[in-house]
Short mmCIF file of C-alpha atoms and ligand atoms in Angstrom, two decimals:
data_model
loop_
_atom_site.label_atom_id
_atom_site.label_comp_id
_atom_site.label_asym_id
_atom_site.label_seq_id
_atom_site.Cartn_x
_atom_site.Cartn_y
_atom_site.Cartn_z
CA UNK A 1352 -112.91 46.68 3.33
CA UNK A 1353 -113.77 44.05 5.94
CA UNK A 1354 -111.44 43.24 8.79
CA UNK A 1355 -110.67 39.97 10.56
CA UNK A 1356 -108.70 39.14 13.65
CA UNK A 1357 -106.03 36.68 12.48
CA UNK A 1358 -104.71 34.39 15.24
CA UNK A 1359 -101.72 32.07 14.84
CA UNK A 1360 -102.64 29.37 17.36
CA UNK A 1361 -100.59 27.34 19.79
CA UNK A 1362 -98.65 29.98 21.73
CA UNK A 1363 -98.56 29.54 25.52
CA UNK A 1364 -99.69 32.75 27.27
CA UNK A 1365 -97.26 33.86 29.97
CA UNK A 1366 -96.78 37.00 32.03
CA UNK A 1367 -98.88 39.68 33.68
CA UNK A 1368 -101.84 41.64 32.32
CA UNK A 1369 -104.11 44.28 33.87
CA UNK A 1370 -107.88 43.99 33.52
CA UNK A 1371 -109.88 47.09 32.59
CA UNK A 1372 -112.95 48.72 34.12
CA UNK A 1373 -116.30 46.88 34.00
CA UNK A 1374 -118.35 47.44 30.83
CA UNK A 1375 -121.66 46.57 32.48
CA UNK A 1376 -120.86 48.75 35.49
CA UNK A 1377 -119.87 51.66 33.25
CA UNK A 1378 -123.06 51.59 31.15
CA UNK A 1379 -125.20 51.78 34.32
CA UNK A 1380 -123.16 54.37 36.25
CA UNK A 1381 -122.59 56.89 33.44
CA UNK A 1382 -126.36 57.52 32.89
CA UNK A 1383 -126.86 57.72 36.68
CA UNK A 1384 -124.53 60.75 36.82
CA UNK A 1385 -127.27 62.78 35.08
CA UNK A 1386 -129.37 62.52 38.27
CA UNK A 1387 -126.98 64.87 40.09
CA UNK A 1388 -127.15 68.67 40.06
CA UNK A 1389 -123.36 69.01 39.82
CA UNK A 1390 -120.43 67.36 38.01
CA UNK A 1391 -119.13 63.83 38.70
CA UNK A 1392 -115.71 62.32 37.97
CA UNK A 1393 -115.75 58.60 37.14
CA UNK A 1394 -112.46 56.67 36.96
CA UNK A 1395 -111.31 53.26 35.67
CA UNK A 1396 -113.74 53.42 32.73
CA UNK A 1397 -112.94 51.09 29.80
CA UNK A 1398 -112.14 52.73 26.47
CA UNK A 1399 -114.77 50.78 24.51
CA UNK A 1400 -117.41 51.58 21.91
CA UNK A 1401 -120.36 51.44 24.35
CA UNK A 1402 -118.73 54.15 26.50
CA UNK A 1403 -118.15 56.35 23.43
CA UNK A 1404 -121.77 55.95 22.31
CA UNK A 1405 -122.95 56.96 25.80
CA UNK A 1406 -120.70 60.05 25.65
CA UNK A 1407 -122.30 61.04 22.34
CA UNK A 1408 -125.78 60.56 23.82
CA UNK A 1409 -125.01 62.58 26.96
CA UNK A 1410 -123.58 65.42 24.86
CA UNK A 1411 -126.65 65.29 22.57
CA UNK A 1412 -128.83 65.67 25.68
CA UNK A 1413 -126.84 68.76 26.70
CA UNK A 1414 -124.35 67.43 29.24
CA UNK A 1415 -120.69 68.41 29.12
CA UNK A 1416 -118.50 65.30 29.01
CA UNK A 1417 -114.71 64.92 29.03
CA UNK A 1418 -113.11 61.46 28.69
CA UNK A 1419 -109.32 61.17 28.92
CA UNK A 1420 -107.26 58.18 30.04
CA UNK A 1421 -110.19 56.23 31.48
CA UNK A 1422 -111.38 59.22 33.53
CA UNK A 1423 -114.72 60.82 32.64
CA UNK A 1424 -116.02 64.15 33.88
CA UNK A 1425 -119.78 64.61 33.44
CA UNK A 1426 -121.44 67.98 34.07
CA UNK A 1427 -125.20 67.31 33.83
CA UNK A 1428 -126.34 70.89 34.39
CA UNK A 1429 -126.84 71.62 30.69
CA UNK A 1430 -129.12 68.62 30.04
CA UNK A 1431 -132.33 69.99 28.49
CA UNK A 1432 -133.69 67.04 26.44
CA UNK A 1433 -135.19 63.70 27.43
CA UNK A 1434 -135.42 61.96 24.02
CA UNK A 1435 -132.04 60.61 22.81
CA UNK A 1436 -132.05 59.84 19.06
CA UNK A 1437 -132.56 56.33 17.65
CA UNK A 1438 -129.32 56.59 15.63
CA UNK A 1439 -127.30 56.72 18.86
CA UNK A 1440 -129.50 54.70 21.25
CA UNK A 1441 -129.73 51.77 18.83
CA UNK A 1442 -125.94 51.33 18.83
CA UNK A 1443 -125.92 49.77 22.30
CA UNK A 1444 -128.34 47.88 24.47
CA UNK A 1445 -127.93 49.70 27.77
CA UNK A 1446 -129.04 53.09 26.39
CA UNK A 1447 -132.49 52.30 27.85
CA UNK A 1448 -131.02 52.95 31.30
CA UNK A 1449 -131.50 56.65 30.34
CA UNK A 1450 -135.27 56.12 30.45
CA UNK A 1451 -135.70 56.17 34.29
CA UNK A 1452 -132.90 58.75 34.68
CA UNK A 1453 -134.48 61.31 32.33
CA UNK A 1454 -137.92 60.50 33.76
CA UNK A 1455 -136.56 61.42 37.19
CA UNK A 1456 -135.03 64.68 35.92
CA UNK A 1457 -137.87 65.91 33.68
CA UNK A 1458 -140.98 63.91 34.69
CA UNK A 1459 -141.00 62.38 31.21
CA UNK A 1460 -138.64 60.58 28.81
CA UNK A 1461 -138.75 59.01 25.35
CA UNK A 1462 -135.86 56.59 24.89
CA UNK A 1463 -135.76 54.12 21.97
CA UNK A 1464 -136.41 50.47 22.86
CA UNK A 1465 -133.23 48.36 23.13
CA UNK A 1466 -132.71 45.91 20.29
CA UNK A 1467 -132.66 42.17 20.77
CA UNK A 1468 -129.55 40.41 19.57
CA UNK A 1469 -128.19 37.01 18.72
CA UNK A 1470 -128.60 35.64 22.23
CA UNK A 1471 -132.34 36.00 22.53
CA UNK A 1472 -135.43 38.19 22.45
CA UNK A 1473 -134.42 40.17 25.56
CA UNK A 1474 -137.81 41.66 26.50
CA UNK A 1475 -137.99 44.55 29.00
CA UNK A 1476 -141.36 43.79 30.63
CA UNK A 1477 -139.77 43.70 34.09
CA UNK A 1478 -138.22 47.14 33.59
CA UNK A 1479 -141.64 48.50 32.68
CA UNK A 1480 -143.11 46.72 35.71
CA UNK A 1481 -140.58 48.39 38.01
CA UNK A 1482 -141.19 51.88 36.61
CA UNK A 1483 -144.99 51.60 36.61
CA UNK A 1484 -145.01 50.21 40.17
CA UNK A 1485 -143.36 53.48 41.26
CA UNK A 1486 -146.06 55.55 39.55
CA UNK A 1487 -144.82 56.08 35.99
CA UNK A 1488 -147.08 55.75 32.94
CA UNK A 1489 -145.11 53.76 30.35
CA UNK A 1490 -145.91 52.61 26.81
CA UNK A 1491 -143.67 51.40 24.00
CA UNK A 1492 -145.53 52.79 21.02
CA UNK A 1493 -143.37 53.50 17.98
CA UNK A 1494 -140.44 51.53 19.32
CA UNK A 1495 -139.85 54.12 22.03
CA UNK A 1496 -140.16 53.77 25.81
CA UNK A 1497 -142.52 56.69 26.52
CA UNK A 1498 -142.49 57.29 30.28
CA UNK A 1499 -144.16 60.06 32.27
CA UNK A 1500 -145.00 60.75 35.91
CA UNK A 1501 -146.24 63.85 37.74
CA UNK A 1502 -144.71 62.30 40.82
CA UNK A 1503 -142.90 59.02 41.55
CA UNK A 1504 -143.53 57.36 44.91
CA UNK A 1505 -141.80 54.47 46.70
CA UNK A 1506 -143.42 51.00 46.67
CA UNK A 1507 -142.61 47.28 46.68
CA UNK A 1508 -141.40 45.90 43.32
CA UNK A 1509 -141.49 42.11 42.87
CA UNK A 1510 -139.39 41.11 39.85
CA UNK A 1511 -140.50 37.87 38.15
CA UNK A 1512 -136.84 36.93 37.66
CA UNK A 1513 -133.59 38.49 38.93
CA UNK A 1514 -133.15 40.57 35.77
CA UNK A 1515 -130.02 42.74 35.75
CA UNK A 1516 -131.56 45.38 33.49
CA UNK A 1517 -134.82 45.52 35.43
CA UNK A 1518 -132.92 45.80 38.71
CA UNK A 1519 -130.80 48.67 37.35
CA UNK A 1520 -133.82 50.50 35.95
CA UNK A 1521 -135.83 49.99 39.15
CA UNK A 1522 -132.96 51.43 41.19
CA UNK A 1523 -132.60 54.41 38.85
CA UNK A 1524 -136.35 55.08 39.15
CA UNK A 1525 -136.54 54.53 42.92
CA UNK A 1526 -133.91 57.17 43.80
CA UNK A 1527 -136.27 59.74 42.26
CA UNK A 1528 -139.39 58.31 43.99
CA UNK A 1529 -140.51 59.96 47.23
CA UNK A 1530 -140.51 57.44 50.05
CA UNK A 1531 -139.43 53.84 50.52
CA UNK A 1532 -138.90 51.31 47.72
CA UNK A 1533 -138.00 47.63 48.09
CA UNK A 1534 -136.88 45.73 44.99
CA UNK A 1535 -137.55 42.02 45.63
CA UNK A 1536 -135.86 39.20 43.67
CA UNK A 1537 -133.19 41.71 42.65
CA UNK A 1538 -130.16 40.74 40.56
CA UNK A 1539 -126.97 40.48 42.66
CA UNK A 1540 -124.26 41.01 40.01
CA UNK A 1541 -121.15 43.00 41.01
CA UNK A 1542 -122.21 45.85 38.72
CA UNK A 1543 -125.51 46.14 40.63
CA UNK A 1544 -123.50 46.69 43.83
CA UNK A 1545 -121.24 49.14 41.99
CA UNK A 1546 -124.24 51.18 40.83
CA UNK A 1547 -125.62 51.17 44.39
CA UNK A 1548 -122.29 52.43 45.73
CA UNK A 1549 -122.19 55.19 43.11
CA UNK A 1550 -125.75 56.29 43.91
CA UNK A 1551 -124.90 56.29 47.63
CA UNK A 1552 -121.82 58.43 46.92
CA UNK A 1553 -124.19 60.88 45.20
CA UNK A 1554 -126.24 61.09 48.41
CA UNK A 1555 -128.88 58.43 47.75
CA UNK A 1556 -129.99 56.00 50.46
CA UNK A 1557 -129.49 52.51 48.97
CA UNK A 1558 -129.22 49.37 51.12
CA UNK A 1559 -129.02 45.67 50.37
CA UNK A 1560 -127.47 45.70 46.89
CA UNK A 1561 -125.94 42.27 46.29
CA UNK A 1562 -128.79 40.58 48.19
CA UNK A 1563 -132.28 39.58 47.01
CA UNK A 1564 -133.87 42.79 48.35
CA UNK A 1565 -132.58 46.29 47.61
CA UNK A 1566 -134.02 49.04 49.82
CA UNK A 1567 -134.04 52.65 48.61
CA UNK A 1568 -135.30 55.76 50.39
CA UNK A 1569 -135.80 58.05 47.40
CA UNK A 1570 -136.56 61.65 46.61
CA UNK A 1571 -133.29 62.89 48.12
CA UNK A 1572 -131.17 65.63 46.59
CA UNK A 1573 -128.32 64.02 44.58
CA UNK A 1574 -124.98 65.74 44.02
CA UNK A 1575 -121.99 64.93 41.80
CA UNK A 1576 -119.26 62.69 43.20
CA UNK A 1577 -115.89 61.11 42.46
CA UNK A 1578 -115.98 57.38 41.87
CA UNK A 1579 -113.85 54.53 40.46
CA UNK A 1580 -115.77 51.62 38.96
CA UNK A 1581 -115.02 47.92 39.53
CA UNK A 1582 -112.85 45.85 37.17
CA UNK A 1583 -114.59 43.89 34.43
CA UNK A 1584 -115.69 40.49 35.77
CA UNK A 1585 -116.18 39.05 32.28
CA UNK A 1586 -112.89 40.33 30.85
CA UNK A 1587 -111.14 38.88 33.91
CA UNK A 1588 -112.84 35.53 33.31
CA UNK A 1589 -112.05 35.55 29.60
CA UNK A 1590 -108.35 36.18 30.34
CA UNK A 1591 -108.38 33.36 32.93
CA UNK A 1592 -109.89 30.96 30.39
CA UNK A 1593 -107.44 32.04 27.66
CA UNK A 1594 -104.53 31.42 30.03
CA UNK A 1595 -105.81 27.92 30.85
CA UNK A 1596 -106.65 27.14 27.21
CA UNK A 1597 -103.05 27.72 26.09
CA UNK A 1598 -101.49 25.77 28.97
CA UNK A 1599 -100.10 29.09 30.13
CA UNK A 1600 -99.10 30.89 33.32
CA UNK A 1601 -100.77 34.31 33.54
CA UNK A 1602 -101.24 36.77 36.38
CA UNK A 1603 -104.22 39.12 36.03
CA UNK A 1604 -103.85 42.31 38.09
CA UNK A 1605 -106.51 44.82 39.12
CA UNK A 1606 -109.07 42.00 39.46
CA UNK A 1607 -111.47 41.19 42.31
CA UNK A 1608 -111.05 37.44 43.05
CA UNK A 1609 -114.33 37.22 44.96
CA UNK A 1610 -116.21 38.17 41.75
CA UNK A 1611 -114.65 35.20 39.98
CA UNK A 1612 -115.40 32.38 42.42
CA UNK A 1613 -117.82 30.40 40.23
CA UNK A 1614 -115.33 30.33 37.33
CA UNK A 1615 -112.32 29.68 39.58
CA UNK A 1616 -114.16 26.70 41.08
CA UNK A 1617 -114.92 25.28 37.62
CA UNK A 1618 -111.33 25.73 36.44
CA UNK A 1619 -110.07 24.00 39.59
CA UNK A 1620 -112.48 21.11 38.88
CA UNK A 1621 -110.93 20.88 35.42
CA UNK A 1622 -107.43 20.58 36.89
CA UNK A 1623 -106.34 24.17 36.29
CA UNK A 1624 -104.38 25.93 39.06
CA UNK A 1625 -105.96 29.22 40.25
CA UNK A 1626 -104.12 31.27 42.89
CA UNK A 1627 -105.64 34.48 44.29
CA UNK A 1628 -104.30 37.42 46.27
CA UNK A 1629 -106.02 40.72 47.17
CA UNK A 1630 -106.33 42.13 43.65
CA UNK A 1631 -104.69 39.53 41.46
CA UNK A 1632 -105.46 36.09 40.10
CA UNK A 1633 -102.77 33.73 38.75
CA UNK A 1634 -103.88 30.95 36.40
CA UNK A 1635 -101.57 28.08 35.44
CA UNK A 1636 -102.33 25.00 33.36
CA UNK A 1637 -100.51 22.04 31.87
CA UNK A 1638 -102.84 22.17 28.89
CA UNK A 1639 -104.97 19.11 29.64
CA UNK A 1640 -108.37 19.34 31.32
CA UNK A 1641 -110.98 17.19 32.99
CA UNK A 1642 -114.49 17.56 31.57
CA UNK A 1643 -117.06 19.26 33.84
CA UNK A 1644 -120.75 20.18 33.80
CA UNK A 1645 -121.77 23.86 33.85
CA UNK A 1646 -125.12 25.52 34.38
CA UNK A 1647 -125.40 29.29 33.96
CA UNK A 1648 -127.19 31.23 36.70
CA UNK A 1649 -127.51 34.81 37.91
CA UNK A 1650 -124.70 35.96 40.23
CA UNK A 1651 -123.13 34.36 42.26
CA UNK A 1652 -123.82 31.41 39.93
CA UNK A 1653 -121.79 30.77 36.80
CA UNK A 1654 -122.23 33.84 34.57
CA UNK A 1655 -123.93 33.39 31.20
CA UNK A 1656 -121.37 35.83 29.70
CA UNK A 1657 -118.59 33.32 30.42
CA UNK A 1658 -120.51 30.30 29.12
CA UNK A 1659 -119.24 30.77 25.58
CA UNK A 1660 -115.51 31.07 26.40
CA UNK A 1661 -115.69 28.16 28.87
CA UNK A 1662 -117.63 25.95 26.44
CA UNK A 1663 -114.79 26.59 23.99
CA UNK A 1664 -112.25 25.32 26.52
CA UNK A 1665 -114.43 22.25 27.15
CA UNK A 1666 -114.15 21.23 23.48
CA UNK A 1667 -110.66 19.85 24.27
CA UNK A 1668 -111.36 18.52 27.79
CA UNK A 1669 -111.00 14.75 28.34
CA UNK A 1670 -114.49 13.19 28.28
CA UNK A 1671 -117.95 14.67 27.87
CA UNK A 1672 -119.15 17.97 29.38
CA UNK A 1673 -122.75 19.15 29.66
CA UNK A 1674 -123.41 22.90 29.46
CA UNK A 1675 -126.89 24.19 30.36
CA UNK A 1676 -127.73 27.79 29.48
CA UNK A 1677 -130.61 28.92 31.70
CA UNK A 1678 -130.45 32.70 31.12
CA UNK A 1679 -130.76 33.30 27.38
CA UNK A 1680 -132.68 31.14 24.95
CA UNK A 1681 -130.18 31.13 22.08
CA UNK A 1682 -126.66 31.57 23.31
CA UNK A 1683 -125.25 28.48 21.56
CA UNK A 1684 -125.12 29.83 18.00
CA UNK A 1685 -121.35 30.18 18.21
CA UNK A 1686 -121.06 26.40 18.54
CA UNK A 1687 -121.62 26.11 14.78
CA UNK A 1688 -118.39 28.08 14.44
CA UNK A 1689 -116.58 25.80 16.89
CA UNK A 1690 -117.70 22.77 14.85
CA UNK A 1691 -115.96 24.33 11.84
CA UNK A 1692 -112.79 24.09 13.91
CA UNK A 1693 -113.35 20.40 14.69
CA UNK A 1694 -115.31 20.57 17.93
CA UNK A 1695 -117.73 17.72 18.69
CA UNK A 1696 -120.89 19.27 20.14
CA UNK A 1697 -124.54 18.27 20.19
CA UNK A 1698 -127.07 20.95 21.10
CA UNK A 1699 -130.49 19.95 22.40
CA UNK A 1700 -132.54 23.12 23.14
CA UNK A 1701 -130.61 24.92 25.88
CA UNK A 1702 -128.21 22.08 26.63
CA UNK A 1703 -124.91 21.46 24.85
CA UNK A 1704 -123.19 18.06 25.08
CA UNK A 1705 -119.50 18.59 24.36
CA UNK A 1706 -117.25 15.59 23.66
CA UNK A 1707 -113.58 16.48 24.01
CA UNK A 1708 -111.30 16.25 20.95
CA UNK A 1709 -107.50 16.38 20.92
CA UNK A 1710 -107.19 19.85 19.43
CA UNK A 1711 -109.18 22.40 17.43
CA UNK A 1712 -107.94 23.31 13.95
CA UNK A 1713 -107.79 26.91 12.75
CA UNK A 1714 -110.49 28.06 10.29
CA UNK A 1715 -112.33 31.14 9.02
CA UNK A 1716 -115.07 31.78 11.61
CA UNK A 1717 -117.45 34.55 12.63
CA UNK A 1718 -118.33 36.23 15.92
CA UNK A 1719 -122.12 36.23 16.28
CA UNK A 1720 -122.17 38.43 19.42
CA UNK A 1721 -119.76 40.06 21.86
CA UNK A 1722 -119.12 37.06 24.09
CA UNK A 1723 -119.13 34.63 21.17
CA UNK A 1724 -116.35 36.78 19.74
CA UNK A 1725 -114.34 36.26 22.91
CA UNK A 1726 -114.98 32.52 22.61
CA UNK A 1727 -113.64 32.56 19.04
CA UNK A 1728 -110.48 34.31 20.26
CA UNK A 1729 -109.99 31.58 22.88
CA UNK A 1730 -110.56 28.96 20.15
CA UNK A 1731 -108.03 30.60 17.87
CA UNK A 1732 -105.43 30.78 20.64
CA UNK A 1733 -105.67 27.07 21.39
CA UNK A 1734 -106.15 25.77 17.83
CA UNK A 1735 -103.40 24.55 15.54
CA UNK A 1736 -102.82 26.73 12.50
CA UNK A 1737 -104.40 30.07 11.65
CA UNK A 1738 -107.90 31.27 12.62
CA UNK A 1739 -109.51 34.31 10.96
CA UNK A 1740 -112.40 35.78 12.98
CA UNK A 1741 -114.97 37.99 11.22
CA UNK A 1742 -117.34 40.28 13.16
CA UNK A 1743 -114.37 41.90 14.90
CA UNK A 1744 -116.49 44.96 15.79
CA UNK A 1745 -118.32 42.85 18.38
CA UNK A 1746 -115.02 41.91 20.03
CA UNK A 1747 -113.31 45.30 19.87
CA UNK A 1748 -116.58 46.99 20.99
CA UNK A 1749 -116.64 45.24 24.35
CA UNK A 1750 -113.05 44.27 25.19
CA UNK A 1751 -110.60 47.14 25.44
CA UNK A 1752 -107.44 46.37 23.41
CA UNK A 1753 -107.95 42.61 23.87
CA UNK A 1754 -105.60 41.82 20.97
CA UNK A 1755 -102.82 43.99 22.43
CA UNK A 1756 -103.29 42.51 25.90
CA UNK A 1757 -103.09 38.94 24.60
CA UNK A 1758 -100.10 39.73 22.35
CA UNK A 1759 -98.30 41.15 25.40
CA UNK A 1760 -98.67 37.64 26.87
CA UNK A 1761 -97.19 35.94 23.83
CA UNK A 1762 -100.22 35.50 21.56
CA UNK A 1763 -99.89 36.19 17.83
CA UNK A 1764 -103.00 38.19 16.92
CA UNK A 1765 -103.21 40.77 14.14
CA UNK A 1766 -106.06 42.86 12.75
CA UNK A 1767 -106.00 42.52 8.95
CA UNK A 1768 -108.05 43.88 6.06
CA UNK A 1769 -109.60 41.23 3.80
C1 EPZ B 2701 -127.36 42.07 31.35
O1 EPZ B 2701 -128.30 41.94 30.29
C2 EPZ B 2701 -126.00 42.21 30.70
N1 EPZ B 2701 -125.97 43.44 29.92
C3 EPZ B 2701 -125.73 40.98 29.83
O2 EPZ B 2701 -124.44 41.11 29.30
C4 EPZ B 2701 -125.78 39.74 30.70
O3 EPZ B 2701 -125.62 38.60 29.89
C5 EPZ B 2701 -127.11 39.66 31.45
O4 EPZ B 2701 -127.33 40.89 32.18
C6 EPZ B 2701 -127.15 38.52 32.45
O5 EPZ B 2701 -126.11 38.68 33.37
C7 EPZ B 2701 -125.69 44.60 30.57
O6 EPZ B 2701 -125.47 44.62 31.78
C8 EPZ B 2701 -125.64 45.83 29.72
P1 EPZ B 2701 -131.32 40.17 32.22
P2 EPZ B 2701 -129.88 42.04 30.63
O7 EPZ B 2701 -132.36 41.22 32.24
O8 EPZ B 2701 -130.08 43.07 31.69
C9 EPZ B 2701 -135.13 37.74 30.68
C10 EPZ B 2701 -122.88 41.40 27.60
O9 EPZ B 2701 -122.40 40.68 26.73
N2 EPZ B 2701 -135.84 39.01 30.89
O10 EPZ B 2701 -130.68 39.74 33.50
O11 EPZ B 2701 -130.60 42.19 29.35
C11 EPZ B 2701 -134.14 37.89 29.52
O12 EPZ B 2701 -134.78 37.62 28.29
C12 EPZ B 2701 -124.35 41.31 27.88
O13 EPZ B 2701 -122.25 42.23 28.30
C13 EPZ B 2701 -137.21 39.05 30.71
O14 EPZ B 2701 -137.84 38.06 30.36
O15 EPZ B 2701 -130.14 40.59 31.23
C14 EPZ B 2701 -133.11 36.87 29.83
O16 EPZ B 2701 -133.56 35.62 29.35
C15 EPZ B 2701 -124.99 40.20 27.08
N3 EPZ B 2701 -137.86 40.23 30.93
C16 EPZ B 2701 -133.08 36.85 31.36
O17 EPZ B 2701 -134.29 37.45 31.80
C17 EPZ B 2701 -137.20 41.37 31.34
O18 EPZ B 2701 -137.83 42.41 31.53
C18 EPZ B 2701 -131.93 37.62 31.99
O19 EPZ B 2701 -131.92 38.91 31.43
C19 EPZ B 2701 -135.80 41.29 31.52
C20 EPZ B 2701 -135.15 40.10 31.30
#
C-alpha cells in the first residue's frame, strides 16, 4: 500500500515551532564517536531515518548504542569490524564517513560507495584525494571504498572545490594522522564547525573550521565526550519559507539566526518580515512577494538545499525570478512537479526562469529527493485545493515529524494510504 502526504492548501501558518537537531551534523558526528576509546553522549539528535540507519551500522560493527529522546550513547569499545554491509550503507549517503573513521581505528576499511541520487552524479574524488594525501591507499573496486594505511601522516590537502563531504572525510582522516594537516579550500558549513567542535571535545586539535583552511594536529589520543549538536539549518529555512508562503506569522525556536543570514536576506528582499533574537527567528508575511534572483553557493552563500523550497515560493512572486544552481547539476527536476500545479518556469541548463502566477493549484505530485519533497510540501501549503505528494519516505526520512510540526501551526496535512 503506497502512502501520500495529503495537504489541504490555503491555511495561514501561525504560532511557535521548535526546530530539531541538524541532520547533516548528526551524520558526521555519530561516526566520529567511533574514534574515541570510551563512550560519548550526543544530544539534540533528530529522530530521522538516517540516524536509525547509522545506529544499525554502528551496532553491526560492534558498538553499543542507545538512542532515547534525541540523546544517543555510543560505546565504541566493542567495534571489531571495518566493513559495514551494503544493505545498510546503501540506505543513506553519509555512510561513507565511516571509511576514514574505521581506517583510523583499524588501519584498513571497506565501506560501500555512496549512491548518486536525483540531484547529480555526486562523485567522491576529493574525498579520495584527501585520504591518499595523508598516506592511505584507496581504490573503489567492486563498489567499495577499500582504504588501508600502515601509518597516516599529516600533510597539506588542496580541495578542488569546497566539498562538504571531502572536508568531513579529510578531517576524520587527519585526526588519526601523525603530525600537522592543513585542509585548504575547505567547506565552511555550520555542520563542518559542529564536527570540529565535537572532535575538539574528544581531545583533538582542530583549528580554523568555518574558514577556508582547517588546521589539525593529529595522532592524539581521543576520548568519549558529551556533546549537543546544532539545530538543523535546512529545516529552519524550510519552516521560514513555509511561514512566508502561507502569509503567516511563525516563530521558530531553538534556531541559530546567524546560520540563516543568506535566506533571511532573500526573504527581506522579497518583502517578508524576518525578526531574530538569540535563538529564535520570527517570520511574518502578507502573502505577496517581490521576485528576486538567487544563486546557490557553499556556505555562507545561499544553500543549495534551500533552493528547491525557495524556488517554490518564487512561483507566486510578482514578476520574474532567476534561480541559478551552481552546486548540483540536476537539482531542478522537481520543477516538472511545480508545473503540474500551474507554475510558469523555464529551465535552461542550471538556470531556472520563474514567472510569478497568482496561485498554484493542488495536484497529485511526487517528491524526487529529500529537499524536493520539502518544496512540494511548501507548494501544497500555498496552493488552492488538495495536493497529494508521493515519495513521502524522502520527506519523512529527513525532516523529523514535519507534518506534525506544520499541523501544530494550522496546516492541514495527513498521511494517507492510497
Ligand atoms: C553535502 O553533500 C550534503 N549532504 C548535501 O545535503 C548538500 O546539498 C551538499 O553537502 C552541499 O551543501 C550531507 O551533508 C550528508 P559536496 P555532499 O561534496 O558532501 C561536487 C541533503 O539533502 N563534488 O559539497 O555530497 C559534487 O558533485 C543533502 O541533506 C565533486 O565533484 O556535497 C557537487 O556538485 C543533499 N567531487 C559539489 O561538488 C567530490 O569529491 C558539492 O558537493 C565531492 C563533491
